[in-house]
Coordinates of C-alpha atoms in Angstrom, one line a residue:
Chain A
X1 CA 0.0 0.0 0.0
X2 CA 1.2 3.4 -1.0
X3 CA 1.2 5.9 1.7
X4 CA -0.8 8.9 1.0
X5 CA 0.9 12.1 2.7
X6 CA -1.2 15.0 4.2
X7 CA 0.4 18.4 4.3
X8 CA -2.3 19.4 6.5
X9 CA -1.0 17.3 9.2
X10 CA 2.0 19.0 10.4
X11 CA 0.4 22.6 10.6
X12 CA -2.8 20.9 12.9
X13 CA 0.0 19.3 14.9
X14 CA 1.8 22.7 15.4
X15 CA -1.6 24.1 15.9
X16 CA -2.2 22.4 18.8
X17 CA 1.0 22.6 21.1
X18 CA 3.5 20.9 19.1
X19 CA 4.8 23.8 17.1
X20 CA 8.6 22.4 17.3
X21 CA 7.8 19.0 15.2
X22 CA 9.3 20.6 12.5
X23 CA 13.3 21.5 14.4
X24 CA 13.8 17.6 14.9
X25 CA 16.5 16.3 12.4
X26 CA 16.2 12.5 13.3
X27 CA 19.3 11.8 15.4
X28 CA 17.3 9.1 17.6
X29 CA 18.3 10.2 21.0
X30 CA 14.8 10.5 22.0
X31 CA 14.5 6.7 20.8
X32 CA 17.9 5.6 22.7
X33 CA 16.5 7.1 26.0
X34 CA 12.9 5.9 25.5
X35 CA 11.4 3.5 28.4
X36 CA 8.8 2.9 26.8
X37 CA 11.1 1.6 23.5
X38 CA 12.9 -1.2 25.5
X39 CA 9.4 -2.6 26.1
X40 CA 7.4 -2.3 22.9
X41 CA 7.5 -1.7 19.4
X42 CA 7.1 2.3 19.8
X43 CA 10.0 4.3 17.9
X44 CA 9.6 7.8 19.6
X45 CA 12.0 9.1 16.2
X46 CA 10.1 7.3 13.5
X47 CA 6.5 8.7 15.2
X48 CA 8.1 12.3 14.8
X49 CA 9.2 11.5 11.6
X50 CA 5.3 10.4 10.7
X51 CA 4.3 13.3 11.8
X52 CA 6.7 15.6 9.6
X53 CA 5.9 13.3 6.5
X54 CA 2.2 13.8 7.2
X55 CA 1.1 10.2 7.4
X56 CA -1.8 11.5 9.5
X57 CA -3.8 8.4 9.1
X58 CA -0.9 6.1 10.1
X59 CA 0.0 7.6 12.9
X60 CA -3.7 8.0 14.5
X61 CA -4.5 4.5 14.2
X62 CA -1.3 3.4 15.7
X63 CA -1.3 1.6 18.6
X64 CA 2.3 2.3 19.3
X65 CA 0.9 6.5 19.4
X66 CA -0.2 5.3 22.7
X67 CA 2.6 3.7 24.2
X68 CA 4.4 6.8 25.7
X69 CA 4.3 7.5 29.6
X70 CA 4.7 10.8 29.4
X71 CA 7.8 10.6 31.1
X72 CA 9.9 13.3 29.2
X73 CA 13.3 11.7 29.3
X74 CA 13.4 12.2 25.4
X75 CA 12.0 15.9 26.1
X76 CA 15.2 16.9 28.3
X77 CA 17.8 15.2 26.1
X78 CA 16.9 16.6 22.4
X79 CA 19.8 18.1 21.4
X80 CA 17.1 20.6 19.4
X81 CA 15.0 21.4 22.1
X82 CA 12.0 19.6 20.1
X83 CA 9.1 19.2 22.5
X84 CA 8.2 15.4 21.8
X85 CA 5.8 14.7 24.3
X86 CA 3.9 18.0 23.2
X87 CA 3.6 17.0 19.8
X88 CA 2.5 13.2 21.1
X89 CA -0.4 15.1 23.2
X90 CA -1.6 16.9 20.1
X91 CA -1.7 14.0 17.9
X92 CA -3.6 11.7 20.5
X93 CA -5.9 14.4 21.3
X94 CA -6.3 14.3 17.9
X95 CA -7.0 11.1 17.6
X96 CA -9.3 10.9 19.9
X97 CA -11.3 14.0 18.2
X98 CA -11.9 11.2 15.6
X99 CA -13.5 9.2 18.3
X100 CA -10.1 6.3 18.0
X101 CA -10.4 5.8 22.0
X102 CA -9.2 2.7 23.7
X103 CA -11.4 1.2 25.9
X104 CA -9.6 1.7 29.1
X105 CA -8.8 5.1 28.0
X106 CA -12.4 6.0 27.6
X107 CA -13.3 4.1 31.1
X108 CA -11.1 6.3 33.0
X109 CA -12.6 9.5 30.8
X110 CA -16.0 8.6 32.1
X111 CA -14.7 8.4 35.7
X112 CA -13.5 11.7 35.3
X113 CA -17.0 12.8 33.8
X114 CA -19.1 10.8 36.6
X115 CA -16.8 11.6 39.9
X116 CA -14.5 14.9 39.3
X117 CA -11.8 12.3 40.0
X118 CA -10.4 9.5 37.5
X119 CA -11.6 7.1 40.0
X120 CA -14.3 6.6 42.0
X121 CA -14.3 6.0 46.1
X122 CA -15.5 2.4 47.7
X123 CA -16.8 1.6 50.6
X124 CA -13.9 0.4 52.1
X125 CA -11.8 3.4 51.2
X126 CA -14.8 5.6 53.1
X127 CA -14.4 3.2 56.3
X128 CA -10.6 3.8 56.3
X129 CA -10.5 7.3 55.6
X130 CA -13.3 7.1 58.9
X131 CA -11.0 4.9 61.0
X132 CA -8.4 7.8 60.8
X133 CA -10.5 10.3 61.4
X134 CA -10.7 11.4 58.3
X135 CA -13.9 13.1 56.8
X136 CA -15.4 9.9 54.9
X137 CA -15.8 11.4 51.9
X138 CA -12.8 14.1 51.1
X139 CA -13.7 17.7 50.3
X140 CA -13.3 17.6 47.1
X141 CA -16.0 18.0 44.3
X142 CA -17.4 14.6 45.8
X143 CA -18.9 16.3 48.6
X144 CA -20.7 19.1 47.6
X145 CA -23.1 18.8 44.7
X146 CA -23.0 22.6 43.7
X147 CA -19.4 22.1 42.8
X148 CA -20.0 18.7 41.3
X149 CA -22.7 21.1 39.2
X150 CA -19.9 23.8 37.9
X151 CA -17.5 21.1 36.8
X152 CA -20.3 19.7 34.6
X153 CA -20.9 22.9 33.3
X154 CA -17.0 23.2 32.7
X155 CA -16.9 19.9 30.5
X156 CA -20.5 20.8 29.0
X157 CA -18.4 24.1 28.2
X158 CA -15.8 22.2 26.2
X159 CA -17.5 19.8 24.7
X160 CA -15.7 17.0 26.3
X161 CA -18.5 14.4 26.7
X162 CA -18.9 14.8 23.1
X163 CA -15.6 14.2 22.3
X164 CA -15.4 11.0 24.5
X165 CA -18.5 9.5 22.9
X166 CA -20.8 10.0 25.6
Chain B
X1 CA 3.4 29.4 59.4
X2 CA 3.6 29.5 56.0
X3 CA -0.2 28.8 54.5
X4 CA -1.1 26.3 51.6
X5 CA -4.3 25.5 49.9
X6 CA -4.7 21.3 50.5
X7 CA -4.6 20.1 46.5
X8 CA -5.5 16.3 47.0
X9 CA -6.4 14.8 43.6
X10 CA -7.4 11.2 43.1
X11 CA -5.7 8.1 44.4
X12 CA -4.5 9.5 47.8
X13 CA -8.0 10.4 49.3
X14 CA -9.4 7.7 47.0
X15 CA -7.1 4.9 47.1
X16 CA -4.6 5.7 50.1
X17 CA -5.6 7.9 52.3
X18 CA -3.0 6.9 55.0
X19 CA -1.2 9.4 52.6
X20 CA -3.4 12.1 53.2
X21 CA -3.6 11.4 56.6
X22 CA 0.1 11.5 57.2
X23 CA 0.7 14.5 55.1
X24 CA -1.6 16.7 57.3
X25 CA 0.2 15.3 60.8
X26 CA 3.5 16.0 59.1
X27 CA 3.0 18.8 58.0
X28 CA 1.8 20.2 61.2
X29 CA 4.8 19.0 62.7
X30 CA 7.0 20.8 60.3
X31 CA 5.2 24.3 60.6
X32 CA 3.6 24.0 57.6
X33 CA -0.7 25.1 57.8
X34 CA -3.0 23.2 55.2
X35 CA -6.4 24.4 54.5
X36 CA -8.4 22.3 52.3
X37 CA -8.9 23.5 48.9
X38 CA -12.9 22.3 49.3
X39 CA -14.8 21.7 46.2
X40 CA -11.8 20.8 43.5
X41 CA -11.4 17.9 41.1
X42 CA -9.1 15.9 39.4
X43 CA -6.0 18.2 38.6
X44 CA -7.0 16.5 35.2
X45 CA -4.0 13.9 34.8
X46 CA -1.8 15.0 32.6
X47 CA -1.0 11.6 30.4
X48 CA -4.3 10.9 30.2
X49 CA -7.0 14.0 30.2
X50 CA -4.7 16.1 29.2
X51 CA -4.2 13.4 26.1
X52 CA -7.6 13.0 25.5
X53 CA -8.3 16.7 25.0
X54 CA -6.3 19.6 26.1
X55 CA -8.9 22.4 26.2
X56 CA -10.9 20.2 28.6
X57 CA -7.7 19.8 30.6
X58 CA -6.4 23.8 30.8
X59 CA -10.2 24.6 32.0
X60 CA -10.7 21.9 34.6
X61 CA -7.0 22.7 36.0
X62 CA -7.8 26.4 36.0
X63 CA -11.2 26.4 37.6
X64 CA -9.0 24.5 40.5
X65 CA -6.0 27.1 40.0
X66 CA -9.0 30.1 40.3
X67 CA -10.3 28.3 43.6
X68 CA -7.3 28.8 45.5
X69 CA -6.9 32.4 44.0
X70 CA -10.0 33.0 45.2
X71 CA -9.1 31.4 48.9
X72 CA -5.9 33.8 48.6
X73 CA -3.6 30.9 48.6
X74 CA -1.0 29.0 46.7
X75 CA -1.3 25.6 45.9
X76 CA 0.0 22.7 47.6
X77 CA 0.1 19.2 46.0
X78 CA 1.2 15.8 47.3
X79 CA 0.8 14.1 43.8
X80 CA 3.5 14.4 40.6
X81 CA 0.5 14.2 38.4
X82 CA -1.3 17.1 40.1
X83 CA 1.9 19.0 40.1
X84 CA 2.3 18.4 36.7
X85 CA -1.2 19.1 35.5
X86 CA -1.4 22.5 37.9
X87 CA 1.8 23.5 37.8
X88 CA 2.2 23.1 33.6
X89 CA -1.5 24.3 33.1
X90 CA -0.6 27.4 35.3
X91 CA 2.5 28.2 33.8
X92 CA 0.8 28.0 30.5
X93 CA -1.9 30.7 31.8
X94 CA 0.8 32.7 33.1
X95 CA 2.3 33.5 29.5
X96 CA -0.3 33.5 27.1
X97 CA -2.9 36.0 28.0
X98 CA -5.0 35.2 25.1
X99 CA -5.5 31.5 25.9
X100 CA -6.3 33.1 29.6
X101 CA -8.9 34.6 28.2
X102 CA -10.7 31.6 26.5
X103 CA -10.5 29.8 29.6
X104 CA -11.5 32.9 31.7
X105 CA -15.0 32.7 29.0
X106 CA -15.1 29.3 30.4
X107 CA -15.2 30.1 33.7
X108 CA -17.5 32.7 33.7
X109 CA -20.3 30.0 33.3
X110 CA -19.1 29.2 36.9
X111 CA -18.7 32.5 37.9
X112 CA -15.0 32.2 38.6
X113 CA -12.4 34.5 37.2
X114 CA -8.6 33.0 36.8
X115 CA -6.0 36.3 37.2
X116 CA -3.2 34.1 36.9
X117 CA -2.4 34.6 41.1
X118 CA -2.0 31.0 42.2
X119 CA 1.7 29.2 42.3
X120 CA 1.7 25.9 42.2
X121 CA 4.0 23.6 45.2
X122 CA 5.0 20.2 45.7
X123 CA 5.2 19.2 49.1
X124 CA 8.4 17.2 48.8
X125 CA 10.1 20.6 47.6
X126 CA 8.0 23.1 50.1
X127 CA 10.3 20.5 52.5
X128 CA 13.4 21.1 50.8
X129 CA 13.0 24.9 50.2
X130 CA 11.3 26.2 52.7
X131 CA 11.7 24.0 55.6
X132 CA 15.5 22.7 55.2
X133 CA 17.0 19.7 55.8
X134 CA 18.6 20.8 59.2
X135 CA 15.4 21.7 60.5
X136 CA 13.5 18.6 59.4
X137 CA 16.5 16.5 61.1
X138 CA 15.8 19.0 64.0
X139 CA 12.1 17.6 64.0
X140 CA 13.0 13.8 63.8
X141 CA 11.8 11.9 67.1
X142 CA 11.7 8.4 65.5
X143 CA 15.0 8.1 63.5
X144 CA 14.9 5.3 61.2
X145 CA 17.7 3.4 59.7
X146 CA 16.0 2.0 56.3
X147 CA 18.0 1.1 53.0
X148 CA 15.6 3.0 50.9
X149 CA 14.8 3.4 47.0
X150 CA 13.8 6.9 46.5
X151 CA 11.4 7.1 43.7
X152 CA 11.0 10.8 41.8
X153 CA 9.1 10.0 39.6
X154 CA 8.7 11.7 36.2
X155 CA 6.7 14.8 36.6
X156 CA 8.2 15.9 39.8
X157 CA 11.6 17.7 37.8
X158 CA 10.3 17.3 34.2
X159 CA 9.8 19.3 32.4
X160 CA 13.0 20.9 34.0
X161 CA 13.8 24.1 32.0
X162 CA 9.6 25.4 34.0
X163 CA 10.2 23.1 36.8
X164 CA 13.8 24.1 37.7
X165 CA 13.9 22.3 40.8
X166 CA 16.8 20.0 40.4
X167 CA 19.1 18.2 38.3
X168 CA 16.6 15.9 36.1
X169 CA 19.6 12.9 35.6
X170 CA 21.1 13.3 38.9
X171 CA 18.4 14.9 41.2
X172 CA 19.4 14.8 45.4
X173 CA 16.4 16.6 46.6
X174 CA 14.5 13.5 47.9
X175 CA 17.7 11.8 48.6
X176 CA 18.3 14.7 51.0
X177 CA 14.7 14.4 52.5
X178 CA 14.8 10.4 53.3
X179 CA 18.3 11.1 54.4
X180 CA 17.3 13.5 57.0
X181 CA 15.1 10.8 58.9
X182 CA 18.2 8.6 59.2
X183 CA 17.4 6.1 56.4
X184 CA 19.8 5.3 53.6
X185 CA 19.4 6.3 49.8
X186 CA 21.1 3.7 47.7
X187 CA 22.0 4.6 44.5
X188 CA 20.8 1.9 41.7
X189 CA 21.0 1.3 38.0
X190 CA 18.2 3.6 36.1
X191 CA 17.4 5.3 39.0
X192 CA 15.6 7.6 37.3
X193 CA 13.5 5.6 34.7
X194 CA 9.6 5.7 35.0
X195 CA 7.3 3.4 36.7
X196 CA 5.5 2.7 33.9
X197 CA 2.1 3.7 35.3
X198 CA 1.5 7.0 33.4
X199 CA 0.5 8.8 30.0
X200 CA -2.9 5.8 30.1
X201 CA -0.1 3.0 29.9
X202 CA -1.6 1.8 33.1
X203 CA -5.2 1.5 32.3
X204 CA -4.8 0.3 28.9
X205 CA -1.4 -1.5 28.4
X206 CA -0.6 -2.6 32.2
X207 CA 1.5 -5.5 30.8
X208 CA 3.8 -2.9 29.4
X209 CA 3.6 -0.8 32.4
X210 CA 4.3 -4.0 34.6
X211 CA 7.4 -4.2 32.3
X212 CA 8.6 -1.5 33.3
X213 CA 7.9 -1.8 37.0
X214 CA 9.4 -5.2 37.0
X215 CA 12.9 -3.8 35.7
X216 CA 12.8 -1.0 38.5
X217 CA 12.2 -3.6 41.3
X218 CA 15.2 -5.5 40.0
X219 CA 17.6 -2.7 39.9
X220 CA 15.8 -1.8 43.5
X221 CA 16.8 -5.2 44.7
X222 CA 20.3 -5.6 42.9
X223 CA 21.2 -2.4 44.6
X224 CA 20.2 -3.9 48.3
X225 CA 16.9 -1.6 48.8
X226 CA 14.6 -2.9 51.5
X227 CA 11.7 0.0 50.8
X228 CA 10.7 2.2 48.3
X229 CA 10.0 6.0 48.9
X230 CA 7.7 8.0 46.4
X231 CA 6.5 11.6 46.4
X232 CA 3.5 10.3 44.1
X233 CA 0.1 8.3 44.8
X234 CA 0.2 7.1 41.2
X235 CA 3.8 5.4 41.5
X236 CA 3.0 4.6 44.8
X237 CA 0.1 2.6 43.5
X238 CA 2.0 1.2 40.4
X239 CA 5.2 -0.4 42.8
X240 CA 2.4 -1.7 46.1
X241 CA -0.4 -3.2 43.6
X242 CA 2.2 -4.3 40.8
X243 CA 4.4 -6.2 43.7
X244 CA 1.1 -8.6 44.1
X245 CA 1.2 -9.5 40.3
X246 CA 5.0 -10.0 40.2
X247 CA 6.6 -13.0 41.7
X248 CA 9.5 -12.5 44.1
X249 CA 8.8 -8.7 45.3
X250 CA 8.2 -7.6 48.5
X251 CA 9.5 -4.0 48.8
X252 CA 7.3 -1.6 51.0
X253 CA 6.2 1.0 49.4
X254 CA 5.6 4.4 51.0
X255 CA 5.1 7.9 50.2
X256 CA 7.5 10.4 51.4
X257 CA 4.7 11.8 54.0
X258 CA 4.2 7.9 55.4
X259 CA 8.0 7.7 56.1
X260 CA 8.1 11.2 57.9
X261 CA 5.0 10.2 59.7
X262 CA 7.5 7.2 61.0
X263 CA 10.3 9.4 61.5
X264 CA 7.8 11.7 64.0
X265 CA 6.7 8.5 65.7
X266 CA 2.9 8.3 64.2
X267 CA 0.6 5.0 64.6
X268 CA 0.9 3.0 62.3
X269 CA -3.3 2.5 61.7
X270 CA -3.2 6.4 61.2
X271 CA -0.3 6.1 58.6
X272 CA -2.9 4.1 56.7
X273 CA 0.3 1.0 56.0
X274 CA -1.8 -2.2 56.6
X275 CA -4.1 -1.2 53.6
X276 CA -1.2 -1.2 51.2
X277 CA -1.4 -4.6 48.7
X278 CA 2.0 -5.1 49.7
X279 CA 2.8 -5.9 53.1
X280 CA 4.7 -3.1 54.8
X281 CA 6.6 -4.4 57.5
X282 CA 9.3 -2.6 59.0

């Protein structure tokens, strides 16, 4: 299969955060220093390199787009300042724009939506938090419905239920 | 007594609250006042909501950063991914008054305002920088003698040239700060790699993150650790849970906050320790 470039690509990649995707010159150090690399078939150069080249589609529907911790080892070692993981955030959020969402991706998401928190609270949590003398449910968002209300009306705001297939 | 506003975030009140606990007795002890910044949310985590769609993430993290404006305080954190989100959000919001200004039309449907106030702390550096390692050892009632594994985690010092707290590579900060108790920092192979846990690894791909969990503990192990110290619920989860999966593992695991809260003599049930997955016994 013939790869079919999009010029398009870089500039909505630069658009959104990633705006030095165009300063890397391939050297690999980001690869070399790369966790995540050592593990799994994710090649934090070659993804770059997609990017430049504009293989939008091949790079959304990879897997491998998804590998990275976030860690930014690569980040504080490129030699031209290139801010990787920046440029990795603006391609999965654009990813996930075109609804590709993993499934335990979109679960936490939803917990996020649901509780203000990207996980919920148990029972047992609640009786240890009480055995310390701790309120049993913490004074966050969790307790108070009004503020449970505004951060509904935040997400409403940016359309992020929508984006998350909900 | 210096004053923060109480960030808490997810998986200490939900998931390890002996953390919580312990962070409010120690920092007590140490001078430090914590008022609860009431009615906040997820930071949002920064490998996954912040992956998932940035807007989302820069308005939940500033209707959290306008909160404490509006208590008149700045921001304390006990959580690399909160100090990520916050601090990264915040310095965004700091130098582009335009994207201020979209969030601030955000908030208005909340009636909050964001002026761009609110500086964003780590507890494990408020330790360092403001309270001093001679003072800390000052403090110490319970001195300890552990061969610890200090654990920094990734978004602690990174992105450095914002974060400028430390030498990324080579850090000492939280070697300092277990030191001071009377415990041991070892130095190991890696030291600095990640836990594996973060940027949705985690809850999508945990045999990857086990991976690199599993090659942690050995270099943990090879270097003669007998506990593991984190500054960050989400590593702190990763090592206790990943231990149970793993054959062969049986490191402790506690937060920086837990550890202090042994150093200044603290029961153990408030330090929250026999809820951890695996067995802390010391």
């Amino acid at each position: 299969m013939t790869a079919q470039p999009n010029n398009d690509f870089v500039q909505e990649v630069v658009a959104r955060g990633g705006d030095s995707v165009t300063m890397c010159f391939q050297c690999g150090t980001c690869t070399a220093s790369c966790p995540s690399g050592r593990q799994t078939s994710f090649r934090t150069r070659k993804l770059v390199r997609m990017a430049q080249l504009g293989l939008k589609d091949e790079v959304l529907n990879s897997q491998e787009l998804w590998y990275c911790t976030t860690c930014y080892t690569c980040t504080e070692r490129c030699p031209r300042n290139v801010a990787i993981v920046d440029i990795i955030i603006a391609m999965r959020n654009m990813a996930v724009a075109e609804g590709k969402m993993f499934d335990g991706h979109r679960k936490t998401a939803q917990s996020f939506v649901k509780n203000g928190h990207t996980v919920p609270i148990s029972a047992e949590v609640k009786a240890q938090r009480k055995a310390m003398g701790l309120p049993e449910v913490p004074p966050t968002v969790l307790a108070n419905e009004k503020a449970m209300a505004d951060f509904d009306k935040i997400l409403k705001a940016t359309g992020f239920k929508k984006t998350i297939g909900e | 007594m210096a004053k923060y506003a109480f960030f808490l975030g997810c998986i200490a009140p939900l998931r390890y609250p002996g953390i919580e606990k312990s962070t409010r007795v120690v920092a007590e002890a140490m001078g430090i006042e914590l008022v609860d910044l009431t009615d906040a949310s997820c930071c949002p985590a920064p490998g996954v909501i912040r992956a998932f769609d940035k807007k989302t993430w820069l308005a939940a993290a500033a209707r959290n950063l306008a909160l404490a404006e509006k208590a008149g305080l700045d921001i304390l954190t006990i959580c690399n991914g909160c100090y990520g989100s916050l601090f990264d959000a915040a310095h965004e919001l700091h130098a582009d008054k335009n994207l201020l200004k979209e969030v601030n039309e955000i908030l208005k449907e909340v009636g909050l305002k964001y002026s761009g106030k609110t500086n964003v702390r780590h507890f494990a550096e408020v330790l360092y920088n403001d309270v001093g390692v001679e003072n800390i050892k000052a403090k110490i009632t319970n001195p300890v003698g552990y061969r610890v594994a200090t654990f920094y985690g990734c978004h602690f010092l990174k992105p450095s040239d914002i974060k400028q707290l430390d030498d990324p590579e080579n850090p000492k900060m939280l070697d300092d700060l277990v030191e001071a108790t009377g415990a041991v920092s070892l130095y190991r192979k890696d030291k600095m790699m990640c836990c594996g846990a973060g940027g949705g690894l985690r809850s999508q791909f945990g045999d990857s993150a086990m991976k690199f969990t599993e090659e942690n503990l050995k270099n943990m192990v090879d270097a003669g650790s007998e506990m593991i110290v984190d500054i960050c619920p989400f590593c702190h989860l990763q090592f206790d849970r990943a231990q149970a999966d793993l054959k062969g593992y049986a490191l402790p695991v506690l937060h920086l906050s837990q550890l202090y809260g042994i150093a200044l003599g603290m029961d153990r049930k408030e330090l929250g320790l026999d809820a951890h997955v695996t067995p802390v016994k010391l």
